[in-house]
Amino acid sequence: MHHVHAEPVPEMVRNMLKQTALHAEHLRLGARMVDFAGWDMPIQYHSQLDEHHAVRSAAGMFDVAHMSAIDLLGAQTRDFLRHLLANDVARLQSPGKALYSCMLNHDGGVIDDLIVYFIDDSWFRLVVNAGTTDKDLAWLQTEACAFGVEVRQRRDLGILAVQGPGARARVHAVLPPDLAERASALTPFSAAWHGELFVGRTGYTGEDGYELIVPHDDLQVIWRALLAAGVSPCGLGARDTLRLEAGMNLYGQDMDETVSPLECGLAWTVSLTDAHRRFVGREALEALRATLSRKAIGLVLEGRGVLRGHMPVRAAGGALGEITSGGYAPTLKGSIALARIPLDARGPFEVEIRGQWHAVREVKPPFVRHGKVLVASAAAAPRD
Amino acid sequence: MSNTPADLKYAKSHEWVKTLPDGTLLIGITDHAQAALGDLVFVETPKVGRVLAAGEACCVVESVKAASDVYAPVAGTVIEANTRLGENPELVNDAPYEAGWLWKLQPANPADVDGLLDAAGYVASLA
């Protein structure tokens, strides 16, 4: 077999990788560690499938401290973000409200996808991907100049995602009482804070839960308290199967700087309502709308096997596309994918797995939300 | 530490071989291999009747993470595949040397098995 020996990161390379404040916790729990965007991160602890199911049925937590919190400070921060982001922060009217958005280049390609939190009129907070942090910061610095906005990366803070139907109650039990009370009143996509403890009701799993942005020392204390309370530690492997079932894009796989939000299922995050808002990439997107040639769809494999990234997708008539993210969906007990295909392609669709074409069904993501399967899965259908 | 039974033969590429009383061979992947792969979610076993050369890729095991080829440790003809793995690929994780066997082979030359590694040799190859 291949892969078996290729996996462990050599000691010399490992020593050059960055570590989060929870690194020792992962090693103590026996996690299998991998190089993720230059960080030594847990891909799984014991079983990736068990970790996945723990989040769908109870509560799991993910060290995502490799991602970056970036604070934007200054009187013109809102104007700056209305210029910078494809989604419109004018929607954020009460402190704590959050918004998902793409940050585009002038060609309409996605530099990164991010969450922005409105804290007060001179303070917004971004959470951006690990692999894109350096280029994001460079872009932010350049664009922020004209608005007199200060860009401050919060290296002093780490991020912990706690997700699942039982996650919020577990988190409330370890927070200071007044913060717990305010957190319990949060609507989805909003945040509360107390000093440097920041609690956002957001996530990347399709389940209820929080993303906590806290100083590194607090991160360790909260991690241990949640572990003692029975929250399952989950690796990046389960994070990936959970987000795929939730129909959520992964930057670098489902989109990048060569793909616009209109071609990766994120048109809903582009706000064109205010005609006067000339955000970066708007002109290119408006031109692209007339000539759009690709779209993103969800696929469910009808038989057995596993869909993987880069596998060719064939539409009726032979038009070709490609899977951008694919994998085994533990909740469906089958395989699903996100794919990019020609705009006018029609089913039936097939995917080539190791030289053979297999029938797949087009579906509209998400595949799973709040523990419930939303698409009829081939595997769940009665077998002959 | 992974389990490597002393009564089996091994290939460096992580397959184990058990000679059955009738001279046929039972083949699977080692405990070390299944642990490294993680949770298996799909196994594609070779078709019965297929003639395999030694070292030929003939079976695919897919974990949540990746697909991996499994090779024929010796030459021969596939006489049975473990059909239970269709519904229950996790048997390879749970019992790699028993219920998780992959296929049964009629060896072209029974003496070929002698050329495989013993348990100590396989464990040494992992270092």
Coordinates of C-alpha atoms in Angstrom, one line a residue:
Chain A
M1 CA 0.0 0.0 0.0
H2 CA 1.1 3.6 -0.6
H3 CA 0.5 6.5 1.8
V4 CA 1.2 4.5 4.9
H5 CA 4.8 5.6 5.2
A6 CA 4.3 9.0 3.6
E7 CA 2.2 10.3 6.4
P8 CA 4.2 11.1 9.5
V9 CA 5.9 14.5 9.3
P10 CA 9.7 14.1 9.7
E11 CA 11.0 15.4 13.0
M12 CA 13.2 18.1 11.3
V13 CA 10.2 19.4 9.4
R14 CA 7.9 19.2 12.4
N15 CA 10.3 21.4 14.4
M16 CA 9.8 24.2 11.8
L17 CA 6.0 24.1 12.0
K18 CA 4.1 26.6 14.0
Q19 CA 2.2 25.4 17.1
T20 CA -1.0 26.6 18.7
A21 CA -1.3 27.1 22.4
L22 CA -3.1 23.7 22.5
H23 CA -0.3 21.8 20.8
A24 CA 0.8 19.9 23.9
E25 CA -2.9 19.0 24.6
H26 CA -3.1 17.3 21.2
L27 CA 0.1 15.3 21.7
R28 CA -1.1 14.3 25.2
L29 CA -4.3 13.0 23.7
G30 CA -2.4 11.0 21.1
A31 CA -3.5 13.0 18.1
R32 CA -2.1 12.3 14.6
M33 CA -0.5 15.5 13.6
V34 CA -0.1 16.9 10.1
D35 CA 1.4 20.0 8.4
F36 CA -1.6 22.3 7.7
A37 CA -0.5 25.6 6.1
G38 CA 2.7 25.5 8.1
W39 CA 1.0 24.6 11.4
D40 CA 1.4 21.3 13.2
M41 CA -2.3 20.4 13.6
P42 CA -4.3 17.4 14.7
I43 CA -6.0 15.6 11.8
Q44 CA -7.6 13.1 14.1
Y45 CA -7.4 11.9 17.7
H46 CA -8.8 8.3 17.7
S47 CA -11.4 8.0 15.0
Q48 CA -12.3 10.7 12.5
L49 CA -15.8 9.0 12.1
D50 CA -16.5 9.1 15.8
E51 CA -15.4 12.7 16.0
H52 CA -17.7 13.6 13.1
H53 CA -20.7 11.8 14.7
A54 CA -19.9 13.4 18.1
V55 CA -20.5 16.8 16.6
R56 CA -23.7 15.8 14.8
S57 CA -25.1 14.2 17.9
A58 CA -23.5 15.8 21.0
A59 CA -20.6 18.2 21.1
G60 CA -17.1 18.4 19.7
M61 CA -14.3 21.0 19.8
F62 CA -11.7 22.0 17.2
D63 CA -8.5 23.9 17.8
V64 CA -8.6 26.4 15.0
A65 CA -6.0 28.8 16.5
H66 CA -4.1 28.5 13.2
M67 CA -6.7 30.8 11.8
S68 CA -6.3 34.6 12.4
A69 CA -8.3 37.2 14.2
I70 CA -7.6 40.6 12.7
D71 CA -9.0 43.8 14.3
L72 CA -9.7 46.8 12.2
L73 CA -9.7 50.0 14.1
G74 CA -10.6 53.6 13.2
A75 CA -13.6 55.9 12.6
Q76 CA -13.9 54.9 8.9
T77 CA -13.8 51.2 9.4
R78 CA -17.3 50.6 8.2
D79 CA -16.7 52.6 5.0
F80 CA -13.5 50.6 4.5
L81 CA -15.3 47.3 4.8
R82 CA -18.0 48.4 2.5
H83 CA -15.2 49.1 0.0
L84 CA -13.3 45.9 0.8
L85 CA -15.9 43.1 1.0
A86 CA -18.4 41.7 -1.5
N87 CA -21.1 41.4 1.2
D88 CA -22.3 44.6 2.7
V89 CA -21.4 45.4 6.4
A90 CA -24.2 48.0 6.3
R91 CA -26.3 44.9 7.3
L92 CA -24.4 44.9 10.6
Q93 CA -26.4 47.4 12.7
S94 CA -26.2 46.1 16.3
P95 CA -22.9 45.4 18.0
G96 CA -22.0 41.7 17.9
K97 CA -23.6 41.0 14.6
A98 CA -21.5 38.9 12.1
L99 CA -21.4 38.5 8.4
Y100 CA -19.9 35.9 6.0
S101 CA -18.2 37.5 3.0
C102 CA -15.7 37.0 0.3
M103 CA -12.8 39.5 -0.1
L104 CA -12.2 39.9 -3.9
N105 CA -9.4 41.1 -6.1
H106 CA -10.1 43.5 -8.9
D107 CA -10.8 40.6 -11.3
G108 CA -13.6 39.4 -9.0
G109 CA -11.5 36.4 -7.8
V110 CA -11.7 35.3 -4.2
I111 CA -8.7 36.4 -2.1
D112 CA -10.2 34.8 1.0
D113 CA -13.6 34.1 2.6
L114 CA -14.0 35.4 6.1
I115 CA -16.3 36.3 8.9
V116 CA -16.6 39.9 10.0
Y117 CA -18.0 40.9 13.4
F118 CA -19.2 44.4 14.2
I119 CA -18.0 45.4 17.6
D120 CA -18.4 49.1 17.6
D121 CA -18.3 51.9 15.1
S122 CA -14.5 52.1 15.2
W123 CA -13.8 48.4 15.7
F124 CA -14.6 45.4 13.5
R125 CA -13.0 42.0 13.8
L126 CA -12.2 39.6 10.9
V127 CA -11.5 35.9 11.1
V128 CA -9.5 34.7 8.1
N129 CA -8.0 31.4 6.9
A130 CA -4.6 30.2 8.1
G131 CA -3.1 29.6 4.7
T132 CA -4.1 33.1 3.4
T133 CA -3.3 35.2 6.5
D134 CA -0.1 36.7 5.1
K135 CA -1.6 37.8 1.8
D136 CA -4.8 39.0 3.5
L137 CA -2.8 41.2 5.8
A138 CA -0.8 42.6 2.9
W139 CA -4.0 43.3 1.0
L140 CA -5.7 44.8 4.0
Q141 CA -2.8 47.1 4.7
T142 CA -2.7 48.4 1.2
E143 CA -6.5 49.0 1.0
A144 CA -6.8 50.4 4.5
C145 CA -4.4 53.3 4.0
A146 CA -6.9 55.5 2.2
F147 CA -9.4 55.1 5.1
G148 CA -6.9 55.6 8.0
V149 CA -7.9 52.2 9.3
E150 CA -5.4 50.4 11.6
V151 CA -5.0 46.7 10.8
R152 CA -4.0 44.7 13.9
Q153 CA -3.4 41.0 13.8
R154 CA -4.4 39.5 17.1
R155 CA -1.6 37.0 17.6
D156 CA -2.4 37.2 21.3
L157 CA -5.7 35.4 20.7
G158 CA -6.5 31.9 19.8
I159 CA -9.7 30.4 18.3
L160 CA -11.6 27.4 19.5
A161 CA -14.7 26.1 17.7
V162 CA -17.2 24.1 19.9
Q163 CA -19.9 22.6 17.8
G164 CA -22.9 20.3 18.1
P165 CA -26.4 20.3 19.6
G166 CA -24.9 20.0 23.1
A167 CA -22.1 22.5 22.5
R168 CA -23.5 25.8 23.7
A169 CA -24.7 24.5 27.1
R170 CA -21.2 23.0 27.7
V171 CA -19.6 26.3 26.9
H172 CA -22.0 28.3 29.1
A173 CA -20.9 26.1 32.0
V174 CA -17.2 27.2 31.6
L175 CA -17.8 30.9 30.9
P176 CA -18.0 33.7 33.5
P177 CA -21.7 33.8 34.5
D178 CA -22.6 37.2 33.0
L179 CA -21.0 36.2 29.7
A180 CA -22.7 32.8 29.7
E181 CA -26.0 34.6 30.2
R182 CA -25.4 36.9 27.3
A183 CA -24.1 34.1 25.1
S184 CA -27.2 32.0 25.8
A185 CA -29.3 34.9 24.4
L186 CA -27.4 35.2 21.1
T187 CA -29.1 34.7 17.8
P188 CA -27.1 32.8 15.1
F189 CA -24.3 34.9 13.6
S190 CA -23.9 37.2 16.5
A191 CA -21.3 37.5 19.3
A192 CA -21.0 38.6 22.9
W193 CA -17.8 39.4 24.8
H194 CA -16.4 40.1 28.3
G195 CA -13.0 41.7 28.3
E196 CA -10.9 39.6 25.9
L197 CA -13.3 36.6 26.0
F198 CA -15.2 36.7 22.7
V199 CA -18.0 34.2 21.9
G200 CA -19.5 34.1 18.4
R201 CA -22.5 31.9 17.6
T202 CA -20.9 30.8 14.3
G203 CA -19.2 27.7 12.9
Y204 CA -18.2 25.5 10.0
T205 CA -20.1 22.3 10.7
G206 CA -23.8 22.9 10.0
E207 CA -24.5 22.5 13.7
D208 CA -25.3 25.0 16.4
G209 CA -22.3 26.1 18.5
Y210 CA -19.7 28.7 19.1
E211 CA -16.4 30.0 18.0
L212 CA -14.5 31.3 20.9
I213 CA -11.7 33.9 20.4
V214 CA -9.8 34.2 23.6
P215 CA -6.2 34.8 24.9
H216 CA -4.0 31.7 24.7
D217 CA -4.0 31.0 28.4
D218 CA -7.8 31.0 28.5
L219 CA -7.8 28.8 25.5
Q220 CA -6.0 26.1 27.5
V221 CA -8.2 26.5 30.5
I222 CA -11.4 26.4 28.5
W223 CA -10.2 23.4 26.4
R224 CA -9.4 21.4 29.6
A225 CA -12.7 22.3 31.2
L226 CA -14.7 21.3 28.1
L227 CA -12.7 18.0 27.8
A228 CA -13.6 17.3 31.4
A229 CA -17.2 18.1 30.6
G230 CA -17.2 15.4 27.9
V231 CA -16.8 17.5 24.7
S232 CA -15.0 15.4 22.1
P233 CA -11.7 16.8 20.8
C234 CA -12.0 16.7 16.9
G235 CA -9.3 17.0 14.3
L236 CA -9.2 18.8 11.0
G237 CA -10.3 15.5 9.3
A238 CA -13.7 15.6 10.9
R239 CA -13.9 19.4 10.4
D240 CA -13.6 18.7 6.7
T241 CA -16.3 16.0 6.5
L242 CA -18.6 18.2 8.6
R243 CA -18.2 21.3 6.5
L244 CA -18.6 19.3 3.3
E245 CA -21.9 17.8 4.5
A246 CA -22.9 21.3 5.5
G247 CA -22.2 22.3 1.9
M248 CA -19.7 24.9 2.9
N249 CA -16.8 25.9 0.7
L250 CA -13.1 25.3 1.6
Y251 CA -10.8 28.1 0.4
G252 CA -8.1 26.8 -1.9
Q253 CA -10.3 23.8 -2.9
D254 CA -13.7 25.1 -3.9
M255 CA -12.5 28.6 -4.8
D256 CA -9.4 30.7 -5.0
E257 CA -8.3 33.9 -6.8
T258 CA -9.2 32.5 -10.2
V259 CA -12.8 31.8 -9.2
S260 CA -15.5 34.4 -8.5
P261 CA -18.2 34.0 -5.9
L262 CA -20.7 33.5 -8.8
E263 CA -18.9 30.3 -9.8
C264 CA -18.6 28.6 -6.4
G265 CA -22.1 28.8 -5.0
L266 CA -21.5 32.1 -3.1
A267 CA -23.6 34.5 -5.2
W268 CA -25.8 34.9 -2.1
T269 CA -22.9 36.5 -0.3
V270 CA -22.5 39.2 -2.9
S271 CA -24.5 42.3 -2.2
L272 CA -25.3 44.5 -5.2
T273 CA -28.3 46.2 -3.6
D274 CA -26.6 49.6 -3.1
A275 CA -25.7 50.7 -6.6
H276 CA -23.4 53.4 -5.2
R277 CA -21.2 50.9 -3.3
R278 CA -18.3 50.3 -5.6
F279 CA -16.6 47.5 -3.7
V280 CA -13.4 45.8 -4.9
G281 CA -14.3 43.4 -7.7
R282 CA -17.8 44.7 -8.3
E283 CA -17.1 45.9 -11.8
A284 CA -15.5 42.6 -12.8
L285 CA -18.5 40.6 -11.3
E286 CA -21.0 42.7 -13.1
A287 CA -19.2 42.1 -16.4
L288 CA -18.9 38.4 -15.6
R289 CA -22.6 38.1 -15.0
A290 CA -23.2 38.4 -18.7
T291 CA -20.6 35.9 -19.7
L292 CA -20.8 33.5 -16.8
S293 CA -19.8 30.0 -18.0
R294 CA -19.4 27.9 -14.8
K295 CA -21.5 27.0 -11.7
A296 CA -21.1 25.0 -8.6
I297 CA -23.4 22.0 -7.8
G298 CA -23.7 19.3 -5.2
L299 CA -23.4 15.6 -6.1
V300 CA -24.4 12.4 -4.3
L301 CA -22.8 9.2 -5.5
E302 CA -25.5 6.7 -6.3
G303 CA -23.5 3.5 -5.7
R304 CA -20.5 2.6 -3.5
G305 CA -17.2 4.3 -3.6
V306 CA -15.7 7.7 -2.6
L307 CA -15.8 10.9 -4.7
R308 CA -12.6 12.9 -4.4
G309 CA -11.3 16.3 -5.4
H310 CA -10.3 16.7 -9.0
M311 CA -12.2 13.8 -10.3
P312 CA -13.8 14.5 -13.7
V313 CA -17.6 15.1 -13.9
R314 CA -19.4 14.3 -17.2
A315 CA -22.8 15.8 -18.0
A316 CA -25.3 14.6 -20.6
G317 CA -23.8 15.4 -24.0
G318 CA -20.3 15.0 -22.7
A319 CA -19.6 18.4 -21.2
L320 CA -16.9 18.1 -18.5
G321 CA -16.4 19.6 -15.1
E322 CA -14.5 18.7 -12.0
I323 CA -15.1 17.9 -8.4
T324 CA -13.7 20.6 -6.2
S325 CA -14.3 18.9 -2.8
G326 CA -15.4 15.3 -2.4
G327 CA -15.4 12.7 0.3
Y328 CA -17.2 10.2 2.4
A329 CA -20.2 11.7 4.2
P330 CA -20.5 9.9 7.6
T331 CA -24.0 11.1 8.3
L332 CA -25.3 9.9 4.8
K333 CA -23.1 6.8 4.9
G334 CA -22.3 7.5 1.3
S335 CA -20.2 9.8 -0.8
I336 CA -20.9 13.5 -1.7
A337 CA -19.1 16.2 -3.5
L338 CA -19.1 19.8 -4.6
A339 CA -18.3 20.2 -8.3
R340 CA -17.8 23.0 -10.8
I341 CA -19.5 22.4 -14.2
P342 CA -20.3 24.3 -17.3
L343 CA -23.3 26.7 -16.6
D344 CA -25.6 25.0 -19.2
A345 CA -24.6 21.4 -18.3
R346 CA -27.6 19.1 -17.6
G347 CA -27.8 15.7 -16.0
P348 CA -27.6 12.8 -15.8
F349 CA -24.1 13.3 -14.4
E350 CA -21.3 10.8 -14.0
V351 CA -18.0 10.9 -12.2
E352 CA -14.8 9.1 -13.2
I353 CA -13.4 7.0 -10.4
R354 CA -10.2 5.1 -11.3
G355 CA -11.1 4.9 -15.0
Q356 CA -14.8 4.0 -14.6
W357 CA -17.8 6.3 -14.9
H358 CA -20.2 6.2 -11.9
A359 CA -23.7 7.7 -11.7
V360 CA -24.1 10.7 -9.4
R361 CA -27.2 12.8 -8.7
E362 CA -27.2 16.6 -8.6
V363 CA -28.5 18.0 -5.4
K364 CA -28.6 21.5 -3.8
P365 CA -26.3 21.8 -0.8
P366 CA -26.4 21.7 2.2
F367 CA -26.4 17.9 2.4
V368 CA -26.9 17.9 6.2
R369 CA -28.0 20.6 8.6
H370 CA -28.6 20.3 12.4
G371 CA -28.1 16.6 12.4
K372 CA -30.7 16.0 9.6
V373 CA -29.9 14.6 6.1
L374 CA -31.5 17.1 3.6
V375 CA -30.9 15.2 0.4
A376 CA -32.2 11.7 -0.3
S377 CA -29.1 9.6 -0.2
A378 CA -28.5 6.6 -2.4
A379 CA -27.0 4.7 0.5
A380 CA -30.0 5.4 2.7
A381 CA -32.5 4.1 0.1
P382 CA -33.6 0.5 0.4
R383 CA -31.3 -1.9 -1.2
D384 CA -32.5 -4.7 -3.4
Chain B
M1 CA 1.9 -0.6 19.4
S2 CA 0.4 -2.4 16.4
N3 CA -0.3 -6.1 16.4
T4 CA 1.8 -8.4 14.1
P5 CA 0.9 -12.1 14.6
A6 CA 3.9 -14.5 14.4
D7 CA 2.1 -17.1 12.4
L8 CA 1.6 -14.9 9.3
K9 CA 3.9 -13.9 6.4
Y10 CA 4.1 -10.2 5.3
A11 CA 5.0 -8.0 2.4
K12 CA 6.8 -4.7 2.9
S13 CA 3.9 -3.0 1.3
H14 CA 1.8 -3.9 4.4
E15 CA -0.1 -7.0 3.3
W16 CA -0.3 -10.2 5.4
V17 CA -0.6 -13.7 4.0
K18 CA -2.0 -16.7 5.8
T19 CA -1.6 -20.2 4.3
L20 CA -4.8 -22.2 4.9
P21 CA -4.9 -26.0 5.3
D22 CA -5.9 -26.5 1.7
G23 CA -2.9 -24.5 0.4
T24 CA -4.9 -21.4 -0.6
L25 CA -3.9 -18.0 0.8
L26 CA -5.9 -15.5 2.8
I27 CA -4.7 -12.0 2.3
G28 CA -5.3 -8.7 4.1
I29 CA -3.6 -5.5 5.3
T30 CA -1.7 -5.3 8.6
D31 CA -2.9 -3.7 11.8
H32 CA -0.1 -1.1 11.3
A33 CA -1.6 -0.2 7.9
Q34 CA -5.2 0.0 9.0
A35 CA -4.2 2.3 11.9
A36 CA -2.2 4.5 9.6
L37 CA -5.1 4.8 7.1
G38 CA -7.7 5.6 9.7
D39 CA -11.4 4.7 9.4
L40 CA -12.0 2.7 6.2
V41 CA -15.2 3.7 4.4
F42 CA -14.9 1.7 1.1
V43 CA -13.1 -1.4 0.0
E44 CA -12.9 -2.6 -3.7
T45 CA -11.8 -6.2 -3.7
P46 CA -10.5 -7.9 -6.8
K47 CA -12.9 -10.0 -9.0
V48 CA -13.0 -13.7 -8.5
G49 CA -11.0 -15.4 -11.3
R50 CA -8.6 -12.5 -11.8
V51 CA -5.1 -13.7 -12.4
L52 CA -2.6 -11.6 -10.4
A53 CA 1.1 -11.1 -10.8
A54 CA 3.2 -10.6 -7.7
G55 CA 3.2 -6.9 -6.8
E56 CA 0.2 -6.1 -8.9
A57 CA -2.2 -3.5 -7.6
C58 CA -5.5 -5.3 -7.3
C59 CA -7.5 -3.9 -4.5
V60 CA -8.4 -0.4 -3.2
V61 CA -9.0 0.5 0.4
E62 CA -10.4 4.0 1.0
S63 CA -10.3 5.7 4.3
V64 CA -12.0 9.0 5.1
K65 CA -8.7 10.6 4.0
A66 CA -7.5 8.8 0.9
A67 CA -7.6 5.8 -1.4
S68 CA -4.7 3.4 -1.3
D69 CA -3.8 0.4 -3.5
V70 CA -3.2 -3.0 -2.1
Y71 CA -0.8 -5.3 -3.9
A72 CA -0.8 -9.0 -4.5
P73 CA 2.0 -10.3 -2.3
V74 CA 2.5 -13.4 -4.6
A75 CA 1.2 -14.4 -8.0
G76 CA -2.0 -16.4 -8.3
T77 CA -5.7 -16.5 -9.0
V78 CA -8.4 -14.8 -6.9
I79 CA -10.8 -17.5 -5.7
E80 CA -12.9 -15.5 -3.3
A81 CA -13.3 -11.9 -2.1
N82 CA -14.6 -10.8 1.3
T83 CA -18.1 -9.6 0.3
R84 CA -18.9 -8.5 3.9
L85 CA -16.6 -5.5 3.3
G86 CA -19.1 -4.0 0.9
E87 CA -21.5 -3.2 3.8
N88 CA -18.9 -3.2 6.5
P89 CA -15.5 -1.8 5.5
E90 CA -14.8 -1.0 9.1
L91 CA -14.1 -4.7 9.7
V92 CA -10.7 -4.1 8.3
N93 CA -10.1 -1.6 11.1
D94 CA -11.8 -3.7 13.8
A95 CA -10.2 -7.1 12.9
P96 CA -7.5 -6.8 10.2
Y97 CA -6.4 -10.4 10.6
E98 CA -9.7 -12.0 10.9
A99 CA -13.1 -10.7 9.7
G100 CA -11.3 -7.9 7.8
W101 CA -9.5 -10.2 5.3
L102 CA -9.6 -9.0 1.7
W103 CA -9.3 -11.8 -0.8
K104 CA -8.4 -15.5 -1.1
L105 CA -5.7 -16.5 -3.6
Q106 CA -4.8 -19.8 -5.3
P107 CA -1.0 -19.2 -5.5
A108 CA 0.7 -19.9 -8.8
N109 CA 3.6 -21.4 -6.9
P110 CA 3.1 -22.2 -3.1
A111 CA 6.8 -21.8 -2.4
D112 CA 6.6 -18.1 -3.3
V113 CA 5.2 -17.5 0.2
D114 CA 8.5 -18.5 1.7
G115 CA 10.1 -15.5 0.1
L116 CA 7.9 -13.1 2.1
L117 CA 8.9 -11.5 5.4
D118 CA 8.2 -13.1 8.8
A119 CA 6.7 -11.0 11.6
A120 CA 10.1 -9.8 12.9
G121 CA 11.2 -8.9 9.4
Y122 CA 8.0 -6.9 8.8
V123 CA 8.3 -5.0 12.1
A124 CA 11.9 -4.3 11.2
S125 CA 10.8 -2.9 7.9
L126 CA 8.6 -0.3 9.7
A127 CA 11.5 1.3 11.5

